[in-house]
Coordinates of C-alpha atoms in Angstrom, one line a residue:
X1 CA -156.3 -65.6 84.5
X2 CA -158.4 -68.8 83.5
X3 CA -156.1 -71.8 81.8
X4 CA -158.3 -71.3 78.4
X5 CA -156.5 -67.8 78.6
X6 CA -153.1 -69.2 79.7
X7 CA -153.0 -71.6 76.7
X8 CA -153.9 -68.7 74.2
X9 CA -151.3 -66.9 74.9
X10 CA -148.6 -69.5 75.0
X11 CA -149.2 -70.2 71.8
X12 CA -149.7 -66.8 70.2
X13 CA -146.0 -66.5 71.8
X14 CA -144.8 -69.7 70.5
X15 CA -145.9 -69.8 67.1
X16 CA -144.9 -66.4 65.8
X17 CA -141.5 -66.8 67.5
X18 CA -141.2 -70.3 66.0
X19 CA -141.8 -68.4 62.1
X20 CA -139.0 -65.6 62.8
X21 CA -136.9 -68.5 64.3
X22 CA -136.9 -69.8 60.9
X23 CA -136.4 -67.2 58.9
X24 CA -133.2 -66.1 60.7
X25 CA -132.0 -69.1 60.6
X26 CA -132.8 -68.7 56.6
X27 CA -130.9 -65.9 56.4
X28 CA -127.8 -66.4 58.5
X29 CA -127.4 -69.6 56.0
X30 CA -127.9 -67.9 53.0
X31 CA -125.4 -64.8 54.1
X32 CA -123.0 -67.9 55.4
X33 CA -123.8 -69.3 51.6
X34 CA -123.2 -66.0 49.7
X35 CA -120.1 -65.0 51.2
X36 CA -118.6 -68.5 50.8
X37 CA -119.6 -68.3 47.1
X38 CA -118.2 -64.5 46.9
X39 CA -115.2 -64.7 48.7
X40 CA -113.1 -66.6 46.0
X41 CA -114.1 -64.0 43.3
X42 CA -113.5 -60.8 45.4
X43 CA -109.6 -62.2 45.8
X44 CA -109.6 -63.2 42.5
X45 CA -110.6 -59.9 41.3
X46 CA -108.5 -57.9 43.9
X47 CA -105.5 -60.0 42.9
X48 CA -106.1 -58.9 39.3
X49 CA -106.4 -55.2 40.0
X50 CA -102.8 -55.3 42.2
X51 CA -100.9 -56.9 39.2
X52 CA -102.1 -54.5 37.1
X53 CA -101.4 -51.5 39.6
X54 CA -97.8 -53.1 39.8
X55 CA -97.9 -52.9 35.8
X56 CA -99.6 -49.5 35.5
X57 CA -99.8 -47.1 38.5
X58 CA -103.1 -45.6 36.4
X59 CA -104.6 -48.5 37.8
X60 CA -104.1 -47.4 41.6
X61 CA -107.4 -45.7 42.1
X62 CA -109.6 -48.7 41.0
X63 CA -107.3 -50.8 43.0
X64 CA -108.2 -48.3 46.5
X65 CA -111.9 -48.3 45.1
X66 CA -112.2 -51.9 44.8
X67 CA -110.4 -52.6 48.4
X68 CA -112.7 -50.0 49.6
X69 CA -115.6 -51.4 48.3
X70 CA -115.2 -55.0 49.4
X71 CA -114.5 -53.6 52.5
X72 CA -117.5 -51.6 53.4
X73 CA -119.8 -55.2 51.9
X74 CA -117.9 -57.1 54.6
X75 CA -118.5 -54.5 57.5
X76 CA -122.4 -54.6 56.4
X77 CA -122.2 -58.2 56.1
X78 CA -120.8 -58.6 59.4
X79 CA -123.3 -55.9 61.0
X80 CA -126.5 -58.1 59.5
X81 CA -125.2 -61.2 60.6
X82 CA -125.3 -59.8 64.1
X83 CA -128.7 -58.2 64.2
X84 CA -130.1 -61.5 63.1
X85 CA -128.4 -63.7 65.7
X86 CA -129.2 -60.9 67.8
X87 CA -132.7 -61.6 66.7
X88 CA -132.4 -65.6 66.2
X89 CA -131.5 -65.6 70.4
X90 CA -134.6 -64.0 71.6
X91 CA -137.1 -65.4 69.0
X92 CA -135.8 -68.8 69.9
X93 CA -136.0 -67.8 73.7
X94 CA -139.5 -66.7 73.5
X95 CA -140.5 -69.7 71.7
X96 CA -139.2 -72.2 74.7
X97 CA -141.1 -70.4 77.0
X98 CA -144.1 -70.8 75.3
X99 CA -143.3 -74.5 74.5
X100 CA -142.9 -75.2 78.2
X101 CA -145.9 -73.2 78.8
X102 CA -148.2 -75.3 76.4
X103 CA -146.3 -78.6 78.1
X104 CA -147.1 -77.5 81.6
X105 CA -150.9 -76.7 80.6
X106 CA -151.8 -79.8 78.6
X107 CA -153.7 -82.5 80.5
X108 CA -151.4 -84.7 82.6
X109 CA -152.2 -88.8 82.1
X110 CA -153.0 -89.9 86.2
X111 CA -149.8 -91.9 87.0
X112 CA -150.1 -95.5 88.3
X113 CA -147.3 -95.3 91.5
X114 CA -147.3 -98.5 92.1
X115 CA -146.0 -99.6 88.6
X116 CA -144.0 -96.3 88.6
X117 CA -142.4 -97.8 92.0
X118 CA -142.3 -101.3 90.8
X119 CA -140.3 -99.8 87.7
X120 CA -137.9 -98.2 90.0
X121 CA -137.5 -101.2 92.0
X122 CA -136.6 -104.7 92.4
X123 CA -136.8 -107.1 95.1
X124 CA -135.8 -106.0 98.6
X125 CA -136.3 -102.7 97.7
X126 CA -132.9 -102.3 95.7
X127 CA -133.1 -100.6 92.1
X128 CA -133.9 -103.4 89.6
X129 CA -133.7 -103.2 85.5
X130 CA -137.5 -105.1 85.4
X131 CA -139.7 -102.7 83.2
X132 CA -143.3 -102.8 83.0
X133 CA -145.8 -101.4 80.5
X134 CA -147.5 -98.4 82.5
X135 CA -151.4 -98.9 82.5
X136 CA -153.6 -95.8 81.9
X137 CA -155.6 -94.6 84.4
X138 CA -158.8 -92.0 84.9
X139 CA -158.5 -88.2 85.5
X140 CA -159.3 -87.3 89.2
X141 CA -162.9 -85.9 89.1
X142 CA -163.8 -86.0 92.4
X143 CA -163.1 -84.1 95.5
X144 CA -162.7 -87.3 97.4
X145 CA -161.6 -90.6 97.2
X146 CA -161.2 -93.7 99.5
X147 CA -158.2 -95.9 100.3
X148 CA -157.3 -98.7 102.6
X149 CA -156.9 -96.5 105.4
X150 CA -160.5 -94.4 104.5
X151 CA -161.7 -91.5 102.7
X152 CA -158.6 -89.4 101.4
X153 CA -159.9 -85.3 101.1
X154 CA -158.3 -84.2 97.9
X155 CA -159.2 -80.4 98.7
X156 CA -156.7 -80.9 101.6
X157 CA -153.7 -81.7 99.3
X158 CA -154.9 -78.9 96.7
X159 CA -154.6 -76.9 99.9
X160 CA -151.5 -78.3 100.5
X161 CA -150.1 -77.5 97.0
X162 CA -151.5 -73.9 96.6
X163 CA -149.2 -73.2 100.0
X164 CA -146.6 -75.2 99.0
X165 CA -146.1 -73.7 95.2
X166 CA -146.5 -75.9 92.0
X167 CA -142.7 -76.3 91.2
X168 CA -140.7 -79.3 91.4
X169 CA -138.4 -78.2 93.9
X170 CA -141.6 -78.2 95.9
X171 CA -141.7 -82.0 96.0
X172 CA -140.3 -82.3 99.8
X173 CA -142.3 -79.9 101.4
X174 CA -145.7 -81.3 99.7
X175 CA -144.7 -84.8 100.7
X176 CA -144.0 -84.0 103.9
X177 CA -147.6 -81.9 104.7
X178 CA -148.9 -84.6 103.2
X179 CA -147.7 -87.2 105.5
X180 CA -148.1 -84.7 108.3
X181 CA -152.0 -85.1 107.4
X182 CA -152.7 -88.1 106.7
X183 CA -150.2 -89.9 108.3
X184 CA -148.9 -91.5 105.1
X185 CA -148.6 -90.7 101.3
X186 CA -152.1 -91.9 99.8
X187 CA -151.6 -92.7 95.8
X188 CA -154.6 -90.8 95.4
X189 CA -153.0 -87.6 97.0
X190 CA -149.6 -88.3 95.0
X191 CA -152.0 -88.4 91.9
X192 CA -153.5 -84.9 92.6
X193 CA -150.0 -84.0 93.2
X194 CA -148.6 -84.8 89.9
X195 CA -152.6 -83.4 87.9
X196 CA -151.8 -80.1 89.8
X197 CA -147.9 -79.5 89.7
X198 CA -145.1 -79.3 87.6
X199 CA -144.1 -82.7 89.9
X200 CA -143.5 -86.0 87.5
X201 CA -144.6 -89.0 89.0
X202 CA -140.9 -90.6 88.7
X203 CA -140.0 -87.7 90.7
X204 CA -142.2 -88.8 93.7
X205 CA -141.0 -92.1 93.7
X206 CA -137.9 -91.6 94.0
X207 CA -138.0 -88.5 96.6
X208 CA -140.9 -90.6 99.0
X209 CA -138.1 -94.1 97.9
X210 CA -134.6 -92.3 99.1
X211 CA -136.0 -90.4 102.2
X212 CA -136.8 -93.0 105.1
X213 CA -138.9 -90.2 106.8
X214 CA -141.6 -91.2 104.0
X215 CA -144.2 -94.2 104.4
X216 CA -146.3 -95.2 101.6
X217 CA -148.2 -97.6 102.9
X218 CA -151.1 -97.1 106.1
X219 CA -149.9 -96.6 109.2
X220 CA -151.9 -97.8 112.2
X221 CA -154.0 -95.8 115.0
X222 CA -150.9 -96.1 117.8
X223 CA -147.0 -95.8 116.7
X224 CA -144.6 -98.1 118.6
X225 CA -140.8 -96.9 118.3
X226 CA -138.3 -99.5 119.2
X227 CA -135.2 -97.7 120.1
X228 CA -131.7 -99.8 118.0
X229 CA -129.5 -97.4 119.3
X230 CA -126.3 -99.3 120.8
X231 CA -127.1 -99.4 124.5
X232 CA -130.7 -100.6 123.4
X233 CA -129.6 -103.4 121.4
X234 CA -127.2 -104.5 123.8
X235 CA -129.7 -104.8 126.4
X236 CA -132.2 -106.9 124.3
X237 CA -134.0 -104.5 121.9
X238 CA -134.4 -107.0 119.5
X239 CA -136.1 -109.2 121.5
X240 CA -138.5 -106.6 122.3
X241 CA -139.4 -105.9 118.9
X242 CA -139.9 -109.3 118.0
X243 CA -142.1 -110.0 120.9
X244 CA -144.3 -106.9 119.8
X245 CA -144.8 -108.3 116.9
X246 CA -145.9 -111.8 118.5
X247 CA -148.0 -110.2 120.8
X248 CA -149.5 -108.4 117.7
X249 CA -149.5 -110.8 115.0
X250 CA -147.3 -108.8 112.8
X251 CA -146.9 -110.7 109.7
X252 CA -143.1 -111.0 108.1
X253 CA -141.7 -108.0 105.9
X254 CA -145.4 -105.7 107.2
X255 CA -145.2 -103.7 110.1
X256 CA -148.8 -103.1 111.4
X257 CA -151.1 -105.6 112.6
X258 CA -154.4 -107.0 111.0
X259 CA -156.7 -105.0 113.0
X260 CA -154.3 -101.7 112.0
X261 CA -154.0 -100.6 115.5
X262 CA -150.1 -100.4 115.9
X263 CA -147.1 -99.9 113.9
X264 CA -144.2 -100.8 114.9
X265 CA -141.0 -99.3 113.5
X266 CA -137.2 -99.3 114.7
X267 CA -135.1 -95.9 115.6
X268 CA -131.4 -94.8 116.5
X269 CA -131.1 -93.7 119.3
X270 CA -133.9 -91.6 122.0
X271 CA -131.5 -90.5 124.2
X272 CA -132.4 -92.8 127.4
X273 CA -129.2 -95.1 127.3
X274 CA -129.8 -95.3 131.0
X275 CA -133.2 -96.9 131.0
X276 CA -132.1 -98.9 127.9
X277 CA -134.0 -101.6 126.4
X278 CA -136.4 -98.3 125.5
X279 CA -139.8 -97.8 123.2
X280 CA -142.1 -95.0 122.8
X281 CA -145.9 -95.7 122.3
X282 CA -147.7 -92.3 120.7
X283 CA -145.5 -89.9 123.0
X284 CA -145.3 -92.6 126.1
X285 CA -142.0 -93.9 126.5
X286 CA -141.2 -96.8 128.3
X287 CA -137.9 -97.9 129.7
X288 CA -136.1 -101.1 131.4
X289 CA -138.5 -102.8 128.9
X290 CA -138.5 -106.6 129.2
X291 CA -140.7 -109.4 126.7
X292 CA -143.1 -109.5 129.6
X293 CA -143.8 -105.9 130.0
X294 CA -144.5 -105.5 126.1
X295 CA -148.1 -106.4 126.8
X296 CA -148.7 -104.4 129.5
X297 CA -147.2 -101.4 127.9
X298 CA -149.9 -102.7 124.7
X299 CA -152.6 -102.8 126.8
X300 CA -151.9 -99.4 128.5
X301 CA -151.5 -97.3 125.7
X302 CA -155.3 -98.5 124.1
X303 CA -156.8 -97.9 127.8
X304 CA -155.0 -94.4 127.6
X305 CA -156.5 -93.6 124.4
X306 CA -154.2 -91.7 121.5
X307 CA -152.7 -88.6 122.4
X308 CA -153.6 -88.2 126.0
X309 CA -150.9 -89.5 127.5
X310 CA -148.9 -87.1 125.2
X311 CA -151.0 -84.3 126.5
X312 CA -150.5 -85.5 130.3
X313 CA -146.7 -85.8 130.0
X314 CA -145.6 -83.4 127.1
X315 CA -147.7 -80.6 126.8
X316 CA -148.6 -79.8 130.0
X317 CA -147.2 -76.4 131.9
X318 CA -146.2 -76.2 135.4
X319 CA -149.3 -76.1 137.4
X320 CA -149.4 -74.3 141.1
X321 CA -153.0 -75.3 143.2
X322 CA -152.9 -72.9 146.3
X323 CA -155.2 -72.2 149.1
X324 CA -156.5 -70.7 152.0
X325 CA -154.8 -67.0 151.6
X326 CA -153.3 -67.7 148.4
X327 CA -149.9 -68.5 149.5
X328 CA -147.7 -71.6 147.9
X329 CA -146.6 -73.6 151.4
X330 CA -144.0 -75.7 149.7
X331 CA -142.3 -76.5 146.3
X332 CA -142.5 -80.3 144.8
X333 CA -140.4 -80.6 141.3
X334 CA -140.0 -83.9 139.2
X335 CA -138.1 -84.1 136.6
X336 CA -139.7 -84.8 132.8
X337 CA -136.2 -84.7 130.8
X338 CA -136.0 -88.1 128.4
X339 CA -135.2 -90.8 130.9
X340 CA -137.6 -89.3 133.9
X341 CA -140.1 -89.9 131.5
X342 CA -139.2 -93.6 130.3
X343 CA -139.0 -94.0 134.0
X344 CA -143.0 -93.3 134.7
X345 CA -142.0 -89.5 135.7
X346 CA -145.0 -88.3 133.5
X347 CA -147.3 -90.8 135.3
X348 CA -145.9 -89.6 138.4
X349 CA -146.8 -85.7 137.6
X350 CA -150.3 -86.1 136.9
X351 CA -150.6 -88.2 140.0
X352 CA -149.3 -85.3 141.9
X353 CA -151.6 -82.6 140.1
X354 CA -154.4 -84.9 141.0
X355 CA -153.7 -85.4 144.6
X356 CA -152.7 -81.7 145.5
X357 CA -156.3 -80.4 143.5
X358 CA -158.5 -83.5 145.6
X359 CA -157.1 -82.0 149.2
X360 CA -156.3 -78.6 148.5
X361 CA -152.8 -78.9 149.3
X362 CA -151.5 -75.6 149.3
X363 CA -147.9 -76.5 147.5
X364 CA -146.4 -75.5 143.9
X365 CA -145.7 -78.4 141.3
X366 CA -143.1 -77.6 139.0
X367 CA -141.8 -79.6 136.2
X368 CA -137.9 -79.6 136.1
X369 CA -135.1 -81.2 132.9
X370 CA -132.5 -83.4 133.8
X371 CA -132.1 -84.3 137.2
X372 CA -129.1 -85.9 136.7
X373 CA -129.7 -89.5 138.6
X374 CA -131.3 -91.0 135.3
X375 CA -131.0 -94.2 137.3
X376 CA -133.2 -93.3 139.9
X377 CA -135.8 -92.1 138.3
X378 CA -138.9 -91.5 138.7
X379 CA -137.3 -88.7 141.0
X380 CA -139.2 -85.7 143.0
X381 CA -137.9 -83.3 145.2
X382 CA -139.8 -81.6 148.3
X383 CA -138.6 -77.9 149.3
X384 CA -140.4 -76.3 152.3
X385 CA -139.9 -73.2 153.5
X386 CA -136.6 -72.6 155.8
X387 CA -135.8 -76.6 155.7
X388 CA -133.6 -78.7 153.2
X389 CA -134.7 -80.4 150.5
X390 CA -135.8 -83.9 150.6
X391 CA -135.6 -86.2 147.4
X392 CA -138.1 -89.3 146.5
X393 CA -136.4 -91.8 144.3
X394 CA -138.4 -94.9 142.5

């Protein structure tokens, strides 16, 4: 069904419901009018007839006619005041549905969010009562458009929405795919949004506003996490992230650098008190961090390039390299639980993989949680065939 055909309909719905709206109304005032004006004069005249039946008992069969009358006029009175409300209810019912209809199907003005945002906010972020005119902007025509951080593919986010659904309880889940693909919420996607949804732009400002999890401003090529939690910052976490941002150039109340390779944000807690001060580059984490290993760590994660070292040390499934007849000679596990990894555990199993595939080794390596000596970790452990186990601690 085309939106020419969507719009016909709403209003041949609305505006015949909107006429017999009326005209119940008319008549439940006018019966509310003519029994106000005829109830005085049916007592008056039934108060007339019972003094004269007191007087005359000839008079009692008018009396019983006249009762009976007035009766039976209220009982159809009552019974037509009834059907029209009855009527009045679903005419009035059928003509908000096509109101909303014809709201949701008229063009949509393209919202400005940053005046929307400035509206909603003061200084500092905190709501402010500052109110700005809102400038009008151009329809989206195109199937593309570029921001700060490049070419934004509206199709994507129409994608997004027809998955998503077009309500505005949808608002989280579309912000959040949204993020997910571009990394941030690009105005021009949050325009699309509101063009293509039953979403208001005040809504989006102050979902993507409350919710921390939202960014809407470019985020750069690496993500640094800083880890706040309470062992971290008593072991110098702020130091760290102020020397990232030294190292980087980070201007005041920003968090990326000019160049927009790293962003550096701060987190609770990443569950390697042990290894505390602690921060994660991309899916590389890094612990016992001092202000002279932050460059270093910088420096290693654009040599690594994004996303491999998550592949290398996340993603990766125990690997077995045999040969000769097939046969594994020996075990080695290392553990890749939180702190094995912020201890260089990840570094340490690709090392391994590397070195047992160059000789031919004919040994098992099998990734292992929690090995339960964070402190000494990077940690493996050597099992050979009828002898004990021998453990490798950094």
């Amino acid at each position: 069904m085309t939106r020419n055909t969507q719009k016909v309909l709403a209003w041949s719905a609305t505006i015949p419901s909107a006429i017999v709206t009326a005209a119940c109304i008319s008549l439940l005032v006018g019966g509310f009018v003519d029994d106000c004006r005829r109830a005085p004069l049916d007592k008056e005249r039934l108060a007339a007839l019972e003094k004269s039946a007191k007087q005359d008992s000839a008079q009692n069969p008018v009396l019983e006619a006249e009762q009976k009358r007035q009766m039976e006029d209220s009982l159809e009175r009552a019974a037509a005041t009834t059907l029209d409300s009855y009527v009045l209810i679903a005419a009035a019912m059928l003509f908000l549905v096509g109101a909303k209809g014809i709201i949701v199907l008229a063009p949509r003005r393209v919202p400005d969010f940053g005046i929307v945002t400035a509206q909603r906010t003061g200084p500092g972020g905190h709501r402010g009562k500052r109110r700005r005119k809102r400038q009008a902007s151009t329809p989206v025509s195109h199937t593309c458009r570029c921001s700060d951080n490049g070419p934004i593919d509206l199709e994507t986010v129409d994608r997004i929405v027809d998955e998503r659904g077009r309500t505005a309880a949808a608002v989280i889940p579309i912000l959040q795919s949204v993020q997910a693909q571009f990394r941030y919420l690009p105005e021009e996607a949050l325009e699309r949004i509101c063009e293509r949804t039953e979403i208001t732009p005040a809504r989006i400002a102050g979902v993507s506003s409350f919710y921390t999890q939202f960014r809407r401003t470019p985020v750069g090529e690496h993500l640094i996490r800083v880890c706040h939690g309470t062992a971290c910052h008593v072991a110098g976490a702020e130091a760290i992230s102020n020397e990232i941002r030294r190292e980087l150039k980070i201007a005041p109340g920003t968090d990326t650098d000019p160049l927009r390779q790293f962003t550096v944000e701060n987190v609770a807690c990443m569950g390697c008190c042990t290894l505390a001060p602690v921060m994660q580059i991309d899916e590389t984490t890094y612990g016992h961090c001092t202000t002279e290993s932050v460059p270093d760590a910088l420096d290693d994660s654009l040599q690594a390039g994004k996303g491999e070292a998550a592949q290398s040390e996340n993603t990766r499934v125990a690997s077995a390299v045999r040969g000769g007849n097939g046969q594994s000679a020996g075990e080695i596990r290392i553990g890749l639980g939180s702190c094995c990894v912020a201890g260089g555990s990840g570094k340490v199993y690709k090392a391994l993989e590397e070195a047992v595939a160059s000789i031919g080794a004919r040994a098992t390596i099998k990734r292992v949680g929690c090995v339960g000596m964070c402190h000494q970790t990077p940690l493996v452990e050597v099992r050979l065939p009828d002898q004990p186990a021998k453990l490798y601690a950094g």
